[in-house]
Amino acid sequence: MFNFGGIKFFEMQEFGTPITVEKAPQSKIDQVDFNQLGFGQIFTDHMMISDYKDGAWSIPRIVPYQNISLPPSARVFHYGQAVFEGMKAYRDDRGDAWLFRPEENFKRINRSCERLCMPAFDQAYFMDGLSALLKLEQDWIKPGANNSLYIRPFVIATQAGVAANPATEYSFIIICSPVNAYFAGEVRVKIAEHYSRAAKGGFGYAKAAGNYAGQFYPTKLAHEEGFQQVVWTDAATHEYIEEAGTMNIFVRIGDQLITGPTSDSILDGVTRKSLIDMAKASGVDIVVRPIKVQEVLDAYQNGTLKELFGAGTAAVVSPIKGFGYQEQKYELQDQPDSYAELFKQKLTDLQRNLAPDPFGWRVKAY
Ligand SMILES: *Cc1c(COP(=O)(O)O)cnc(C)c1O
């Protein structure tokens, strides 16, 4: 440890990358009620940051969680050159902390960056920076089925100037937020007939900030009709089901589980692909193919539509109670042998080290 202008710095040597840490003078953790967290409201004491300049990323630094200062002309504010990730850390009953397939998030943020003409980040910087941050924030990863630490890496274009071209300067930042299990209440969805989330040739497969901004207004309209989310359909014909709000979607017809193939407009969710592999491993009939809205309506009419659910990191699996299409509303019956429940349990048990991990998905957080 060395003292620099009254601020305590030290280097975390145990990770391959020589990460410098500026410790927060005092932790906020004692002021936090871990049973009343909401989602993404409270952030931990530190954040990781790396800056891109002159064609290279700086070695990540860990600093106290704080506001960032940018010129008003920074590209991110004008052209939305921003991408992000969402992942979680879990504490098991033995005290170990785990991440779930973090490499997938790393690879995806770089795919998102490529699509938005942003520079790729370094894998060692990502893994070491994240591990160092989580080690420092370890008290924020609470045990118990209800608790996890939500991790939000993001990249923004920081370069000054409003010329409409890609920036040459960026910041890669990771912030962390303790969360309780996500329960959205009963979810009913509106199947989109006019609006779309993403189009062929667009950037729907990227976790880009702008994709979310474009969802807010149609989702608000759906709210006014009594729905919590929009089920996005393909932009060209609105005949095919693509995603549920900010989650991938699964449809169960009879005992077959169906989800759409990833594309320009269906994001390659880590939860989605994990559920596909788990379903295969447990002998559940799982098919990846385009799903027509009409097919879902027909299955509803003939009584074979058993379940609809969303899948994503925040809520893991989110059962859909009902849906609206054109002027009609449809209600689904509760399933005694629900796939949503089954796979939610299986996945969270694996993530929390309560079950074996035949896939090698669980990774020590630090
Ligand atoms: C993040 C996201 C998902 C879910 O991805 P996970 O990796 O499972 O969290 C699905 N759809 C969209 C549009 C997303 O942004």
GROMACS .gro file of C-alpha atoms and ligand atoms in nm:
model
  381
    1MET     CA    1   0.000   0.000   0.000
    2PHE     CA    2   0.125   0.349  -0.073
    3ASN     CA    3  -0.011   0.688   0.009
    4PHE     CA    4  -0.061   0.942  -0.265
    5GLY     CA    5  -0.197   1.284  -0.179
    6GLY     CA    6  -0.380   1.139   0.121
    7ILE     CA    7  -0.559   0.876  -0.094
    8LYS     CA    8  -0.484   0.510  -0.030
    9PHE     CA    9  -0.377   0.317  -0.338
   10PHE     CA   10  -0.257  -0.037  -0.368
   11GLU     CA   11  -0.192  -0.285  -0.641
   12MET     CA   12  -0.373  -0.618  -0.657
   13GLN     CA   13  -0.093  -0.846  -0.768
   14GLU     CA   14  -0.269  -1.182  -0.751
   15PHE     CA   15  -0.438  -1.132  -1.087
   16GLY     CA   16  -0.225  -1.137  -1.401
   17THR     CA   17  -0.308  -0.773  -1.469
   18PRO     CA   18  -0.149  -0.517  -1.230
   19ILE     CA   19  -0.471  -0.349  -1.125
   20THR     CA   20  -0.447  -0.038  -0.909
   21VAL     CA   21  -0.706   0.016  -0.642
   22GLU     CA   22  -0.810   0.339  -0.481
   23LYS     CA   23  -1.015   0.238  -0.180
   24ALA     CA   24  -1.331   0.417  -0.079
   25PRO     CA   25  -1.264   0.594   0.253
   26GLN     CA   26  -1.568   0.424   0.406
   27SER     CA   27  -1.805   0.146   0.302
   28LYS     CA   28  -2.178   0.218   0.260
   29ILE     CA   29  -2.267  -0.143   0.326
   30ASP     CA   30  -2.393  -0.093   0.683
   31GLN     CA   31  -2.659   0.149   0.559
   32VAL     CA   32  -2.806  -0.103   0.314
   33ASP     CA   33  -3.114  -0.314   0.393
   34PHE     CA   34  -3.040  -0.629   0.195
   35ASN     CA   35  -3.404  -0.740   0.214
   36GLN     CA   36  -3.539  -0.427   0.046
   37LEU     CA   37  -3.312  -0.372  -0.249
   38GLY     CA   38  -3.535  -0.327  -0.549
   39PHE     CA   39  -3.353  -0.381  -0.876
   40GLY     CA   40  -3.043  -0.179  -0.963
   41GLN     CA   41  -3.105   0.098  -0.712
   42ILE     CA   42  -2.805   0.056  -0.485
   43PHE     CA   43  -2.445   0.025  -0.597
   44THR     CA   44  -2.140  -0.108  -0.418
   45ASP     CA   45  -1.845   0.097  -0.293
   46HIS     CA   46  -1.620   0.064  -0.598
   47MET     CA   47  -1.621   0.044  -0.975
   48MET     CA   48  -1.374  -0.069  -1.238
   49ILE     CA   49  -1.272   0.160  -1.519
   50SER     CA   50  -1.046   0.137  -1.822
   51ASP     CA   51  -1.008   0.411  -2.083
   52TYR     CA   52  -0.941   0.371  -2.453
   53LYS     CA   53  -0.715   0.633  -2.606
   54ASP     CA   54  -0.457   0.637  -2.886
   55GLY     CA   55  -0.565   0.290  -2.993
   56ALA     CA   56  -0.523   0.107  -2.661
   57TRP     CA   57  -0.713   0.029  -2.341
   58SER     CA   58  -0.552   0.139  -2.015
   59ILE     CA   59  -0.486  -0.119  -1.742
   60PRO     CA   60  -0.811  -0.130  -1.541
   61ARG     CA   61  -0.826   0.074  -1.223
   62ILE     CA   62  -1.062   0.026  -0.935
   63VAL     CA   63  -1.186   0.350  -0.781
   64PRO     CA   64  -1.463   0.449  -0.540
   65TYR     CA   65  -1.808   0.441  -0.703
   66GLN     CA   66  -1.856   0.798  -0.819
   67ASN     CA   67  -2.003   1.028  -1.081
   68ILE     CA   68  -1.817   1.048  -1.407
   69SER     CA   69  -1.744   1.374  -1.580
   70LEU     CA   70  -1.776   1.405  -1.959
   71PRO     CA   71  -1.785   1.691  -2.207
   72PRO     CA   72  -2.145   1.766  -2.318
   73SER     CA   73  -2.032   1.695  -2.673
   74ALA     CA   74  -1.923   1.337  -2.589
   75ARG     CA   75  -2.044   1.106  -2.869
   76VAL     CA   76  -2.240   0.882  -2.633
   77PHE     CA   77  -2.494   1.159  -2.564
   78HIS     CA   78  -2.558   1.236  -2.930
   79TYR     CA   79  -2.528   0.912  -3.120
   80GLY     CA   80  -2.592   0.650  -2.856
   81GLN     CA   81  -2.259   0.477  -2.903
   82ALA     CA   82  -2.302   0.265  -2.590
   83VAL     CA   83  -2.324  -0.107  -2.515
   84PHE     CA   84  -2.365  -0.304  -2.194
   85GLU     CA   85  -2.381  -0.647  -2.031
   86GLY     CA   86  -2.574  -0.797  -1.741
   87MET     CA   87  -2.441  -1.079  -1.526
   88LYS     CA   88  -2.459  -1.197  -1.165
   89ALA     CA   89  -2.240  -1.327  -0.883
   90TYR     CA   90  -2.377  -1.574  -0.626
   91ARG     CA   91  -2.256  -1.678  -0.281
   92ASP     CA   92  -2.298  -2.044  -0.183
   93ASP     CA   93  -2.347  -2.174   0.171
   94ARG     CA   94  -1.981  -2.267   0.201
   95GLY     CA   95  -1.879  -1.906   0.142
   96ASP     CA   96  -1.754  -1.938  -0.214
   97ALA     CA   97  -1.866  -1.682  -0.473
   98TRP     CA   98  -1.951  -1.782  -0.830
   99LEU     CA   99  -2.004  -1.636  -1.172
  100PHE     CA  100  -2.207  -1.802  -1.445
  101ARG     CA  101  -2.042  -1.833  -1.788
  102PRO     CA  102  -1.866  -1.493  -1.766
  103GLU     CA  103  -1.675  -1.561  -2.087
  104GLU     CA  104  -2.005  -1.550  -2.275
  105ASN     CA  105  -2.065  -1.198  -2.150
  106PHE     CA  106  -1.713  -1.099  -2.242
  107LYS     CA  107  -1.751  -1.236  -2.594
  108ARG     CA  108  -2.091  -1.075  -2.635
  109ILE     CA  109  -1.986  -0.727  -2.526
  110ASN     CA  110  -1.714  -0.745  -2.790
  111ARG     CA  111  -1.967  -0.855  -3.053
  112SER     CA  112  -2.184  -0.561  -2.946
  113CYS     CA  113  -1.882  -0.328  -2.965
  114GLU     CA  114  -1.796  -0.448  -3.313
  115ARG     CA  115  -2.149  -0.376  -3.435
  116LEU     CA  116  -2.138  -0.024  -3.291
  117CYS     CA  117  -1.792   0.036  -3.435
  118MET     CA  118  -1.630   0.040  -3.091
  119PRO     CA  119  -1.294  -0.120  -3.005
  120ALA     CA  120  -1.281  -0.472  -2.859
  121PHE     CA  121  -1.183  -0.506  -2.494
  122ASP     CA  122  -0.902  -0.728  -2.369
  123GLN     CA  123  -1.008  -1.062  -2.217
  124ALA     CA  124  -0.746  -1.059  -1.940
  125TYR     CA  125  -0.843  -0.704  -1.845
  126PHE     CA  126  -1.209  -0.805  -1.832
  127MET     CA  127  -1.163  -1.123  -1.627
  128ASP     CA  128  -0.893  -0.985  -1.396
  129GLY     CA  129  -1.063  -0.649  -1.353
  130LEU     CA  130  -1.392  -0.817  -1.269
  131SER     CA  131  -1.232  -1.065  -1.027
  132ALA     CA  132  -1.038  -0.789  -0.852
  133LEU     CA  133  -1.353  -0.580  -0.822
  134LEU     CA  134  -1.557  -0.873  -0.686
  135LYS     CA  135  -1.286  -0.964  -0.438
  136LEU     CA  136  -1.289  -0.611  -0.308
  137GLU     CA  137  -1.672  -0.608  -0.295
  138GLN     CA  138  -1.708  -0.962  -0.161
  139ASP     CA  139  -1.915  -0.859   0.142
  140TRP     CA  140  -2.184  -0.738  -0.100
  141ILE     CA  141  -2.237  -1.092  -0.240
  142LYS     CA  142  -2.483  -1.232   0.011
  143PRO     CA  143  -2.575  -1.601   0.049
  144GLY     CA  144  -2.933  -1.720   0.016
  145ALA     CA  145  -3.160  -1.808  -0.274
  146ASN     CA  146  -3.300  -1.456  -0.277
  147ASN     CA  147  -2.969  -1.273  -0.315
  148SER     CA  148  -2.716  -1.201  -0.584
  149LEU     CA  149  -2.488  -0.925  -0.700
  150TYR     CA  150  -2.592  -0.788  -1.037
  151ILE     CA  151  -2.292  -0.684  -1.246
  152ARG     CA  152  -2.321  -0.420  -1.514
  153PRO     CA  153  -2.024  -0.376  -1.750
  154PHE     CA  154  -2.071  -0.104  -2.011
  155VAL     CA  155  -1.879   0.089  -2.273
  156ILE     CA  156  -1.943   0.450  -2.375
  157ALA     CA  157  -1.797   0.683  -2.637
  158THR     CA  158  -1.635   0.963  -2.440
  159GLN     CA  159  -1.461   1.159  -2.712
  160ALA     CA  160  -1.566   1.524  -2.740
  161GLY     CA  161  -1.717   1.655  -3.061
  162VAL     CA  162  -2.049   1.613  -3.240
  163ALA     CA  163  -1.920   1.492  -3.575
  164ALA     CA  164  -2.138   1.192  -3.663
  165ASN     CA  165  -1.868   0.930  -3.679
  166PRO     CA  166  -1.730   0.673  -3.436
  167ALA     CA  167  -1.534   0.808  -3.142
  168THR     CA  168  -1.165   0.742  -3.088
  169GLU     CA  169  -1.199   0.749  -2.708
  170TYR     CA  170  -1.409   0.526  -2.484
  171SER     CA  171  -1.453   0.417  -2.123
  172PHE     CA  172  -1.519   0.059  -2.017
  173ILE     CA  173  -1.677   0.060  -1.671
  174ILE     CA  174  -1.811  -0.211  -1.439
  175ILE     CA  175  -2.053  -0.125  -1.161
  176CYS     CA  176  -2.223  -0.371  -0.923
  177SER     CA  177  -2.562  -0.367  -0.756
  178PRO     CA  178  -2.686  -0.608  -0.487
  179VAL     CA  179  -3.031  -0.740  -0.585
  180ASN     CA  180  -3.306  -0.959  -0.443
  181ALA     CA  181  -3.477  -1.225  -0.653
  182TYR     CA  182  -3.664  -1.052  -0.929
  183PHE     CA  183  -4.037  -1.093  -0.908
  184ALA     CA  184  -4.235  -0.892  -1.158
  185GLY     CA  185  -4.576  -1.010  -1.034
  186GLU     CA  186  -4.805  -1.174  -1.287
  187VAL     CA  187  -4.684  -1.094  -1.635
  188ARG     CA  188  -4.916  -1.045  -1.929
  189VAL     CA  189  -4.776  -0.949  -2.263
  190LYS     CA  190  -4.896  -0.771  -2.576
  191ILE     CA  191  -4.791  -0.929  -2.903
  192ALA     CA  192  -4.657  -0.647  -3.124
  193GLU     CA  193  -4.846  -0.580  -3.446
  194HIS     CA  194  -4.698  -0.244  -3.538
  195TYR     CA  195  -4.382  -0.166  -3.345
  196SER     CA  196  -4.064  -0.366  -3.360
  197ARG     CA  197  -3.755  -0.393  -3.144
  198ALA     CA  198  -3.505  -0.482  -3.412
  199ALA     CA  199  -3.491  -0.550  -3.782
  200LYS     CA  200  -3.298  -0.764  -4.023
  201GLY     CA  201  -2.963  -0.597  -4.084
  202GLY     CA  202  -3.005  -0.389  -3.770
  203PHE     CA  203  -2.832  -0.424  -3.434
  204GLY     CA  204  -3.088  -0.616  -3.228
  205TYR     CA  205  -2.831  -0.884  -3.153
  206ALA     CA  206  -2.609  -0.627  -2.982
  207LYS     CA  207  -2.675  -0.528  -2.623
  208ALA     CA  208  -2.686  -0.166  -2.731
  209ALA     CA  209  -2.837   0.110  -2.518
  210GLY     CA  210  -3.043   0.236  -2.813
  211ASN     CA  211  -3.232  -0.091  -2.851
  212TYR     CA  212  -3.373  -0.037  -2.505
  213ALA     CA  213  -3.460   0.331  -2.558
  214GLY     CA  214  -3.667   0.229  -2.861
  215GLN     CA  215  -3.868  -0.020  -2.653
  216PHE     CA  216  -3.986   0.221  -2.387
  217TYR     CA  217  -4.263   0.390  -2.582
  218PRO     CA  218  -4.435   0.077  -2.723
  219THR     CA  219  -4.400  -0.080  -2.378
  220LYS     CA  220  -4.566   0.225  -2.221
  221LEU     CA  221  -4.857   0.188  -2.465
  222ALA     CA  222  -4.886  -0.180  -2.372
  223HIS     CA  223  -4.891  -0.079  -2.003
  224GLU     CA  224  -5.186   0.147  -2.070
  225GLU     CA  225  -5.370  -0.156  -2.207
  226GLY     CA  226  -5.290  -0.357  -1.893
  227PHE     CA  227  -4.987  -0.553  -2.019
  228GLN     CA  228  -4.646  -0.555  -1.849
  229GLN     CA  229  -4.437  -0.631  -2.155
  230VAL     CA  230  -4.440  -0.645  -2.532
  231VAL     CA  231  -4.368  -0.964  -2.723
  232TRP     CA  232  -4.166  -0.845  -3.020
  233THR     CA  233  -4.241  -0.990  -3.359
  234ASP     CA  234  -4.030  -0.975  -3.675
  235ALA     CA  235  -4.018  -0.625  -3.817
  236ALA     CA  236  -4.097  -0.727  -4.177
  237THR     CA  237  -4.421  -0.923  -4.131
  238HIS     CA  238  -4.505  -0.930  -3.755
  239GLU     CA  239  -4.589  -1.296  -3.813
  240TYR     CA  240  -4.306  -1.447  -3.608
  241ILE     CA  241  -4.245  -1.421  -3.235
  242GLU     CA  242  -3.897  -1.297  -3.147
  243GLU     CA  243  -3.847  -1.184  -2.787
  244ALA     CA  244  -4.044  -1.098  -2.473
  245GLY     CA  245  -3.955  -0.748  -2.355
  246THR     CA  246  -3.584  -0.767  -2.277
  247MET     CA  247  -3.582  -1.147  -2.254
  248ASN     CA  248  -3.570  -1.440  -2.492
  249ILE     CA  249  -3.897  -1.629  -2.519
  250PHE     CA  250  -3.989  -1.997  -2.494
  251VAL     CA  251  -4.320  -2.151  -2.600
  252ARG     CA  252  -4.441  -2.488  -2.476
  253ILE     CA  253  -4.686  -2.665  -2.703
  254GLY     CA  254  -4.786  -3.003  -2.567
  255ASP     CA  255  -4.463  -3.123  -2.411
  256GLN     CA  256  -4.241  -2.965  -2.671
  257LEU     CA  257  -4.043  -2.655  -2.585
  258ILE     CA  258  -3.972  -2.415  -2.872
  259THR     CA  259  -3.754  -2.105  -2.896
  260GLY     CA  260  -3.658  -1.897  -3.198
  261PRO     CA  261  -3.313  -1.912  -3.357
  262THR     CA  262  -3.074  -1.624  -3.284
  263SER     CA  263  -3.053  -1.369  -3.564
  264ASP     CA  264  -2.999  -0.998  -3.623
  265SER     CA  265  -3.310  -0.941  -3.417
  266ILE     CA  266  -3.306  -1.224  -3.159
  267LEU     CA  267  -3.032  -1.169  -2.905
  268ASP     CA  268  -2.805  -1.459  -2.812
  269GLY     CA  269  -2.903  -1.477  -2.443
  270VAL     CA  270  -2.684  -1.675  -2.205
  271THR     CA  271  -2.995  -1.791  -2.016
  272ARG     CA  272  -3.161  -1.899  -2.343
  273LYS     CA  273  -2.872  -2.111  -2.460
  274SER     CA  274  -2.819  -2.259  -2.113
  275LEU     CA  275  -3.186  -2.362  -2.097
  276ILE     CA  276  -3.159  -2.524  -2.441
  277ASP     CA  277  -2.860  -2.731  -2.326
  278MET     CA  278  -3.027  -2.821  -1.995
  279ALA     CA  279  -3.346  -2.924  -2.171
  280LYS     CA  280  -3.148  -3.149  -2.405
  281ALA     CA  281  -2.957  -3.300  -2.114
  282SER     CA  282  -3.279  -3.373  -1.923
  283GLY     CA  283  -3.449  -3.537  -2.221
  284VAL     CA  284  -3.703  -3.261  -2.275
  285ASP     CA  285  -3.812  -3.222  -2.636
  286ILE     CA  286  -3.659  -2.886  -2.729
  287VAL     CA  287  -3.667  -2.736  -3.076
  288VAL     CA  288  -3.501  -2.421  -3.204
  289ARG     CA  289  -3.699  -2.284  -3.496
  290PRO     CA  290  -3.901  -1.977  -3.595
  291ILE     CA  291  -4.237  -1.958  -3.414
  292LYS     CA  292  -4.543  -1.812  -3.584
  293VAL     CA  293  -4.791  -1.604  -3.388
  294GLN     CA  294  -5.067  -1.799  -3.565
  295GLU     CA  295  -4.923  -2.125  -3.438
  296VAL     CA  296  -4.942  -1.998  -3.079
  297LEU     CA  297  -5.303  -1.888  -3.133
  298ASP     CA  298  -5.392  -2.226  -3.287
  299ALA     CA  299  -5.229  -2.411  -2.998
  300TYR     CA  300  -5.427  -2.193  -2.757
  301GLN     CA  301  -5.752  -2.275  -2.937
  302ASN     CA  302  -5.690  -2.649  -2.942
  303GLY     CA  303  -5.571  -2.657  -2.581
  304THR     CA  304  -5.208  -2.755  -2.642
  305LEU     CA  305  -5.049  -2.418  -2.553
  306LYS     CA  306  -4.923  -2.501  -2.206
  307GLU     CA  307  -4.667  -2.231  -2.127
  308LEU     CA  308  -4.497  -1.914  -2.241
  309PHE     CA  309  -4.200  -1.778  -2.052
  310GLY     CA  310  -3.919  -1.528  -2.083
  311ALA     CA  311  -3.555  -1.611  -2.006
  312GLY     CA  312  -3.281  -1.367  -1.906
  313THR     CA  313  -3.023  -1.298  -1.637
  314ALA     CA  314  -3.229  -1.057  -1.426
  315ALA     CA  315  -3.539  -1.274  -1.368
  316VAL     CA  316  -3.386  -1.607  -1.486
  317VAL     CA  317  -3.723  -1.741  -1.600
  318SER     CA  318  -4.036  -1.530  -1.604
  319PRO     CA  319  -4.367  -1.714  -1.661
  320ILE     CA  320  -4.621  -1.536  -1.879
  321LYS     CA  321  -4.978  -1.556  -1.744
  322GLY     CA  322  -5.158  -1.422  -2.045
  323PHE     CA  323  -5.123  -1.237  -2.371
  324GLY     CA  324  -5.306  -0.995  -2.593
  325TYR     CA  325  -5.321  -1.008  -2.970
  326GLN     CA  326  -5.525  -0.774  -3.186
  327GLU     CA  327  -5.832  -0.705  -2.974
  328GLN     CA  328  -5.833  -1.044  -2.800
  329LYS     CA  329  -5.698  -1.137  -2.459
  330TYR     CA  330  -5.585  -1.490  -2.375
  331GLU     CA  331  -5.523  -1.643  -2.030
  332LEU     CA  332  -5.297  -1.941  -1.967
  333GLN     CA  333  -5.369  -2.209  -1.706
  334ASP     CA  334  -5.112  -2.278  -1.435
  335GLN     CA  335  -4.919  -2.594  -1.516
  336PRO     CA  336  -4.863  -2.850  -1.240
  337ASP     CA  337  -4.544  -2.974  -1.414
  338SER     CA  338  -4.428  -2.636  -1.536
  339TYR     CA  339  -4.113  -2.626  -1.747
  340ALA     CA  340  -4.060  -2.265  -1.638
  341GLU     CA  341  -4.041  -2.374  -1.273
  342LEU     CA  342  -3.836  -2.684  -1.350
  343PHE     CA  343  -3.570  -2.500  -1.547
  344LYS     CA  344  -3.561  -2.202  -1.317
  345GLN     CA  345  -3.483  -2.439  -1.029
  346LYS     CA  346  -3.229  -2.637  -1.225
  347LEU     CA  347  -3.049  -2.327  -1.349
  348THR     CA  348  -3.042  -2.142  -1.017
  349ASP     CA  349  -2.924  -2.458  -0.836
  350LEU     CA  350  -2.637  -2.484  -1.080
  351GLN     CA  351  -2.554  -2.114  -1.053
  352ARG     CA  352  -2.554  -2.127  -0.671
  353ASN     CA  353  -2.347  -2.444  -0.642
  354LEU     CA  354  -2.638  -2.649  -0.511
  355ALA     CA  355  -2.616  -2.896  -0.798
  356PRO     CA  356  -2.338  -3.055  -1.001
  357ASP     CA  357  -2.220  -2.862  -1.306
  358PRO     CA  358  -2.174  -3.113  -1.590
  359PHE     CA  359  -2.140  -2.826  -1.839
  360GLY     CA  360  -1.850  -2.646  -1.668
  361TRP     CA  361  -2.046  -2.320  -1.653
  362ARG     CA  362  -1.975  -2.219  -1.295
  363VAL     CA  363  -1.662  -2.012  -1.241
  364LYS     CA  364  -1.510  -1.889  -0.911
  365ALA     CA  365  -1.575  -1.516  -0.886
  366TYR     CA  366  -1.226  -1.442  -0.747
  367LIG     C1  367  -2.983  -0.925  -2.231
  367LIG     C2  368  -3.094  -0.962  -2.321
  367LIG     C3  369  -3.151  -1.091  -2.319
  367LIG     C4  370  -3.113  -1.197  -2.220
  367LIG     O1  371  -2.978  -1.232  -2.224
  367LIG     P1  372  -2.912  -1.308  -2.101
  367LIG     O2  373  -2.771  -1.326  -2.143
  367LIG     O3  374  -2.983  -1.435  -2.083
  367LIG     O4  375  -2.926  -1.218  -1.983
  367LIG     C5  376  -3.249  -1.119  -2.412
  367LIG     N1  377  -3.293  -1.027  -2.499
  367LIG     C6  378  -3.242  -0.902  -2.502
  367LIG     C7  379  -3.294  -0.806  -2.602
  367LIG     C8  380  -3.142  -0.865  -2.414
  367LIG     O5  381  -3.093  -0.741  -2.417
   0.00000   0.00000   0.00000
